[in-house]
Short mmCIF file of C-alpha atoms in Angstrom, two decimals:
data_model
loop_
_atom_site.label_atom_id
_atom_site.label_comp_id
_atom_site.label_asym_id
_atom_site.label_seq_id
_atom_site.Cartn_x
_atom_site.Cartn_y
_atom_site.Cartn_z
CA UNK X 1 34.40 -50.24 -151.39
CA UNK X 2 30.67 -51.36 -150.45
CA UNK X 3 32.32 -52.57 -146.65
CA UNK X 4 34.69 -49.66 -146.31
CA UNK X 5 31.59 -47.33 -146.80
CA UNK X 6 30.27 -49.46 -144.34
CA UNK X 7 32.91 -49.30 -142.07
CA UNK X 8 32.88 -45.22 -142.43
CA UNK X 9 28.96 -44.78 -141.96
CA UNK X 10 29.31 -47.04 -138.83
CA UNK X 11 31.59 -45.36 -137.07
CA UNK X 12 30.62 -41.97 -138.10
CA UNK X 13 27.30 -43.28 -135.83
CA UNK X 14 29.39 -44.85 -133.00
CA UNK X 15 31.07 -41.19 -132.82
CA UNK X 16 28.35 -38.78 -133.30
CA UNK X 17 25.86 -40.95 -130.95
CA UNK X 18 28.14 -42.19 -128.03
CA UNK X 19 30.24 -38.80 -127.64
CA UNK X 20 26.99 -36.83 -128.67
CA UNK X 21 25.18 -38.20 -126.24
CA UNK X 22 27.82 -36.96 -123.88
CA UNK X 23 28.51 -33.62 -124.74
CA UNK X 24 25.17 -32.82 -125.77
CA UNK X 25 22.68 -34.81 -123.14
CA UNK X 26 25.17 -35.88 -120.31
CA UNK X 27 24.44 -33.06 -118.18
CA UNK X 28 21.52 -30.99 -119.62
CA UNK X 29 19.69 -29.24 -116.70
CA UNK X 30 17.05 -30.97 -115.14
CA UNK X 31 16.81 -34.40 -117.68
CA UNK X 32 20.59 -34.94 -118.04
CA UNK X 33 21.14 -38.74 -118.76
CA UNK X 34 24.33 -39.22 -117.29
CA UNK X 35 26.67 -41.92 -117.19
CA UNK X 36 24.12 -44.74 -117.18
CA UNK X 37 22.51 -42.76 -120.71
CA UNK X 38 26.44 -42.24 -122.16
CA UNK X 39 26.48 -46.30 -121.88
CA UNK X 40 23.63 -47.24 -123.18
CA UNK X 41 24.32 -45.21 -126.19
CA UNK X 42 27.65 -46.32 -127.16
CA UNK X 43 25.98 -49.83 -127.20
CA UNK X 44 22.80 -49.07 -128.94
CA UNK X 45 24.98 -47.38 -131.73
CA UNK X 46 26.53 -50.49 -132.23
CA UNK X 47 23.44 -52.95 -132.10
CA UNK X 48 21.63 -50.57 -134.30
CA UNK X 49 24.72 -50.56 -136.69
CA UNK X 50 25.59 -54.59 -136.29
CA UNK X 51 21.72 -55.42 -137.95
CA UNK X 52 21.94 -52.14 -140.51
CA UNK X 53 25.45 -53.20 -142.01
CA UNK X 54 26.75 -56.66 -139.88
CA UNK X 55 25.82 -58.19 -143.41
CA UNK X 56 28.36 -55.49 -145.56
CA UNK X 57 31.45 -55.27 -143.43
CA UNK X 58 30.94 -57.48 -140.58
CA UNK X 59 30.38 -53.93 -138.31
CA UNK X 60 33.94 -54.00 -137.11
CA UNK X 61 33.66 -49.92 -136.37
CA UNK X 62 37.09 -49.76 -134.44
CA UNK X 63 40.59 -50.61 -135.37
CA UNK X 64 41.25 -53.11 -131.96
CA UNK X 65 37.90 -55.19 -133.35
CA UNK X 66 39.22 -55.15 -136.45
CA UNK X 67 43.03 -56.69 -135.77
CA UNK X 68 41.52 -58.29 -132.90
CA UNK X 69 39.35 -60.87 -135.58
CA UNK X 70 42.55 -60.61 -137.62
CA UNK X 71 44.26 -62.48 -134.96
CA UNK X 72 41.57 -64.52 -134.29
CA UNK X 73 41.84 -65.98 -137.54
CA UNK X 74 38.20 -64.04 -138.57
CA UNK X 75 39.41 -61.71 -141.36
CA UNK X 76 42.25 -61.13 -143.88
CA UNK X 77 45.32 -59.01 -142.81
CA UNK X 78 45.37 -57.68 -146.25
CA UNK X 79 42.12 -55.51 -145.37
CA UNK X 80 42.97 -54.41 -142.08
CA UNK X 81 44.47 -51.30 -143.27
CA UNK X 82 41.71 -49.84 -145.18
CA UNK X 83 39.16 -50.86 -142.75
CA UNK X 84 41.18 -48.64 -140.14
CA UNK X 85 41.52 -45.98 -142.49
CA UNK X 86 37.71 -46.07 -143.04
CA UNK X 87 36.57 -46.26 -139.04
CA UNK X 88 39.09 -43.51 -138.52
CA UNK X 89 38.15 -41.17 -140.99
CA UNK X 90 34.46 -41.70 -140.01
CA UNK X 91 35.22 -41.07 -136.60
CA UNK X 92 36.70 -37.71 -137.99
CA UNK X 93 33.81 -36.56 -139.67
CA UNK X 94 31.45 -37.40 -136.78
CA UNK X 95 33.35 -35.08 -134.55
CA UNK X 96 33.09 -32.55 -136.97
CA UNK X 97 29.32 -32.70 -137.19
CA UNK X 98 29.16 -32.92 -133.19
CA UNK X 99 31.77 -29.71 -133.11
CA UNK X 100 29.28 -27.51 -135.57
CA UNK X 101 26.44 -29.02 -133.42
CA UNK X 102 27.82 -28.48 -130.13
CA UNK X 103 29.55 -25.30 -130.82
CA UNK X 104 25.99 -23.22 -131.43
CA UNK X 105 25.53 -23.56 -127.94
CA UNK X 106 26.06 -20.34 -125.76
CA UNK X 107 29.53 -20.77 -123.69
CA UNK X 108 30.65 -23.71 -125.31
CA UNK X 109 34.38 -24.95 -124.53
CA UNK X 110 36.09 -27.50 -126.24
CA UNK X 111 38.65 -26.70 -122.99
CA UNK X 112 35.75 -28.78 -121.16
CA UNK X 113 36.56 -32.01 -122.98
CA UNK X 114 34.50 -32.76 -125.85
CA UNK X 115 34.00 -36.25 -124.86
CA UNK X 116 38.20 -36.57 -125.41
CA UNK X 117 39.89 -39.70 -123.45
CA UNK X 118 42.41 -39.18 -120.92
CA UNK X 119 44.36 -40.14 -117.85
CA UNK X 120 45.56 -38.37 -114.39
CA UNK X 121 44.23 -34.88 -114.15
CA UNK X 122 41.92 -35.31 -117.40
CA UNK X 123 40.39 -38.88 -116.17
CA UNK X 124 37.24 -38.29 -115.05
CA UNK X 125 37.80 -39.98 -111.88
CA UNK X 126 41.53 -38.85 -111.61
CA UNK X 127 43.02 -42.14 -111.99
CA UNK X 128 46.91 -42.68 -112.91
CA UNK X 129 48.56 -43.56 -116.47
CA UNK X 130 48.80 -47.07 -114.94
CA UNK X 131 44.94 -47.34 -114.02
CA UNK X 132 43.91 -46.38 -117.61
CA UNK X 133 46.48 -48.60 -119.28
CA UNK X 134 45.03 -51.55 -117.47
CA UNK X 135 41.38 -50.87 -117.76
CA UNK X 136 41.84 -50.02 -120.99
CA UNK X 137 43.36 -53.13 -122.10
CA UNK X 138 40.82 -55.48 -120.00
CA UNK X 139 37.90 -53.90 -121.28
CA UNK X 140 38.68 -54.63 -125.14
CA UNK X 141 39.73 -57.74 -124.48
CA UNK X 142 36.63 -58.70 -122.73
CA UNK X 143 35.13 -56.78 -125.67
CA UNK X 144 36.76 -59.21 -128.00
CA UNK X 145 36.07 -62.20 -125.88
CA UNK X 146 32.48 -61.43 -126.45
CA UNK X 147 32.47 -60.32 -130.21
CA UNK X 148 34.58 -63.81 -131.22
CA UNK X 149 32.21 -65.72 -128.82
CA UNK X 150 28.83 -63.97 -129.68
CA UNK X 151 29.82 -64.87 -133.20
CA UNK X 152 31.04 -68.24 -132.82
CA UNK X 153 29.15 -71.20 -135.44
CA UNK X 154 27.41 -72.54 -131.74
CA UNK X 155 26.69 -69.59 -130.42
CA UNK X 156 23.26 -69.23 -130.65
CA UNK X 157 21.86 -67.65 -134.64
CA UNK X 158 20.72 -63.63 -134.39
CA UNK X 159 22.07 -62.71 -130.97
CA UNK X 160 25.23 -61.26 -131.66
CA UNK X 161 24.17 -57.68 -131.97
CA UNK X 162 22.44 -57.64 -128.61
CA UNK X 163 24.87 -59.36 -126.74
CA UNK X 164 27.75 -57.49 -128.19
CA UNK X 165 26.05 -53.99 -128.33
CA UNK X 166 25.24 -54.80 -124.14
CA UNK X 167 28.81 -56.07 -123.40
CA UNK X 168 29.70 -52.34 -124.81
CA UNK X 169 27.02 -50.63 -122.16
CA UNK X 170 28.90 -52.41 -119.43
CA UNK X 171 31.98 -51.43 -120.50
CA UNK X 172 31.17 -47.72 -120.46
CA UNK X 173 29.12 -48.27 -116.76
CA UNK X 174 32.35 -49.75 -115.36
CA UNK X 175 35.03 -47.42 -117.04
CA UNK X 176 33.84 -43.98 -118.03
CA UNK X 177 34.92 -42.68 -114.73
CA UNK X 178 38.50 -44.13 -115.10
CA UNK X 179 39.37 -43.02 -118.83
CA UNK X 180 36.22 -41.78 -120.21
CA UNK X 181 36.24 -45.17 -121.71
CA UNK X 182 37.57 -45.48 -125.02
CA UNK X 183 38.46 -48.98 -125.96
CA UNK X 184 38.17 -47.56 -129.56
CA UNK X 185 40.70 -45.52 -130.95
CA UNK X 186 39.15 -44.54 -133.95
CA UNK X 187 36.37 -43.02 -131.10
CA UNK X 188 39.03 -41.68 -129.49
CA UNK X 189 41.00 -39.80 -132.53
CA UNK X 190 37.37 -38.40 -133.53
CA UNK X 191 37.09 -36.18 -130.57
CA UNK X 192 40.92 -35.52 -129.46
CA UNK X 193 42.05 -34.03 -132.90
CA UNK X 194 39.43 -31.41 -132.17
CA UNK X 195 40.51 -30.48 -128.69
CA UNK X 196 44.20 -30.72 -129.66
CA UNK X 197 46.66 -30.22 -126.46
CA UNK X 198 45.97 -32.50 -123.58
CA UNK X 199 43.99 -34.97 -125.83
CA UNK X 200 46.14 -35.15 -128.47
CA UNK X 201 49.09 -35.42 -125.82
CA UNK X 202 47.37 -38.45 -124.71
CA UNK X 203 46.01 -39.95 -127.68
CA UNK X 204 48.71 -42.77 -127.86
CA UNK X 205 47.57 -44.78 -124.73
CA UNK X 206 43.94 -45.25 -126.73
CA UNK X 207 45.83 -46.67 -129.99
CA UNK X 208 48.20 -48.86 -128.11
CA UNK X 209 46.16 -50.39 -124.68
CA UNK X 210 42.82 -51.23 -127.26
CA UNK X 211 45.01 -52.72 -129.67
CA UNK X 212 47.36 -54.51 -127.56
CA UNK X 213 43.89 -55.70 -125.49
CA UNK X 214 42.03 -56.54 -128.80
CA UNK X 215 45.07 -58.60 -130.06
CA UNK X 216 44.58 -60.52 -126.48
CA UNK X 217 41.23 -61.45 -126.47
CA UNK X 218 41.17 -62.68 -129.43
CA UNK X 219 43.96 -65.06 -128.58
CA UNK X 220 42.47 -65.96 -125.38
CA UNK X 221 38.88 -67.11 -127.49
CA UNK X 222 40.81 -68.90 -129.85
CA UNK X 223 42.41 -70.78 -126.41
CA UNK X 224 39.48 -71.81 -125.45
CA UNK X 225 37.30 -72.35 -128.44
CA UNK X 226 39.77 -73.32 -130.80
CA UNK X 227 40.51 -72.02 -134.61
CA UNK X 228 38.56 -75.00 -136.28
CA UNK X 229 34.94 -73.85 -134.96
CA UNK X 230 35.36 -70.49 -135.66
CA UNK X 231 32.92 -68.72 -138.56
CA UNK X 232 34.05 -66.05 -140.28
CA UNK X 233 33.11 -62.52 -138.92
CA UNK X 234 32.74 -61.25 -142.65
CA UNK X 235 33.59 -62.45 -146.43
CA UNK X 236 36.98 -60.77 -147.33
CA UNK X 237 36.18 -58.11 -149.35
CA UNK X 238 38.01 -59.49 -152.65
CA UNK X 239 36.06 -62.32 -152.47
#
């Protein structure tokens, strides 16, 4: 229970810091932080998170990590379940504290978006269904690539945070303006449930493209660096 707390708290951070850095700071007038800020959230709330609770749950904090290192041979299939449940539910709760946050604010809209994923008219950059399945799928498998390598036995001891919280800043600087960037779908589900319509309408692609890319770099890693090298991303919880 001590890693699916874990698992909760984390993402409940991911949520409320990445999409709260979007709907509350993105644009203010005058010091807005932009895209470039929205990035470097999203990866400092998982490099904060990977040193607070790497040593609990292995700071998995999104359903395509999580079966991603289940392919990979990292973690047991008999806790990917309840680690979803726990990321999702997180994610959940973090939207709810960003919607009582957010919604104080004179002429507030959750019509605007609320940090929600999407494709075609509600990508930022108006790309097609096609565009955002793609991107989508390449960026968490890339994301995977770099978790599996980052925490490889000869990788280098300590990095892995930095490395993986940096690989998520450039994932957001290269995709926001295609899908908003999710490759998360418990980040995803914590903002879309709240919006309803559009985002809810559109929800599926960011459960299926992170967790068909997450399956696939985790099968490309264990291509090239083999299963026998590989160190265990977290202790199964029963252990």
């Amino acid at each position: 229970m001590r890693a699916y707390g874990a698992e909760f708290f984390g993402t409940f951070w991911l949520v409320l810091g990445g999409c709260g850095s979007a709907v509350l700071a993105a644009a203010f007038p005058e010091v807005g932080i932009g895209l470039l800020g929205v990035s470097l959230a999203f990866g400092l709330t998982v490099l904060t998170m990977a040193f607070a609770i790497g040593h609990i749950s292995g700071c998995h904090l999104n359903p395509a990590v999580t079966l991603g290192l289940c392919v990979g041979g990292r973690f047991p299939a008999k806790e990917v379940v309840p680690y979803v449940v726990a990321q999702v539910l997180g994610g959940l709760a973090a939207g709810g504290v960003l919607y009582l946050i957010a919604s104080g604010q004179a002429g507030f809209d959750l019509a605007a978006g609320f940090a929600s994923n999407g494709y075609g008219e509600h990508s930022p950059g108006g790309y097609s269904l096609m565009s955002a399945l793609v991107c989508e799928v390449v960026m968490t498998a890339m994301f995977l690539l770099v978790i599996m390598g980052a925490t490889d036995s000869r990788a280098p001891q300590g990095f892995a945070p930095i490395a993986i919280g940096l690989c998520l800043t450039l994932i957001h600087l290269i995709s926001i303006p295609v899908t908003n960037t999710s490759v998360n779908p418990a980040r995803s589900t914590g903002v879309a449930l709240y919006v309803g319509d559009w985002a809810t309408a559109q929800l599926w692609l960011f459960w299926v493209a992170p967790l068909i890319g997450g399956a696939l770099g985790a099968l490309i890693y264990r291509g090239l660096a083999g299963e026998a090298v590989a160190k265990p991303a977290v202790k199964p919880v029963s252990a």
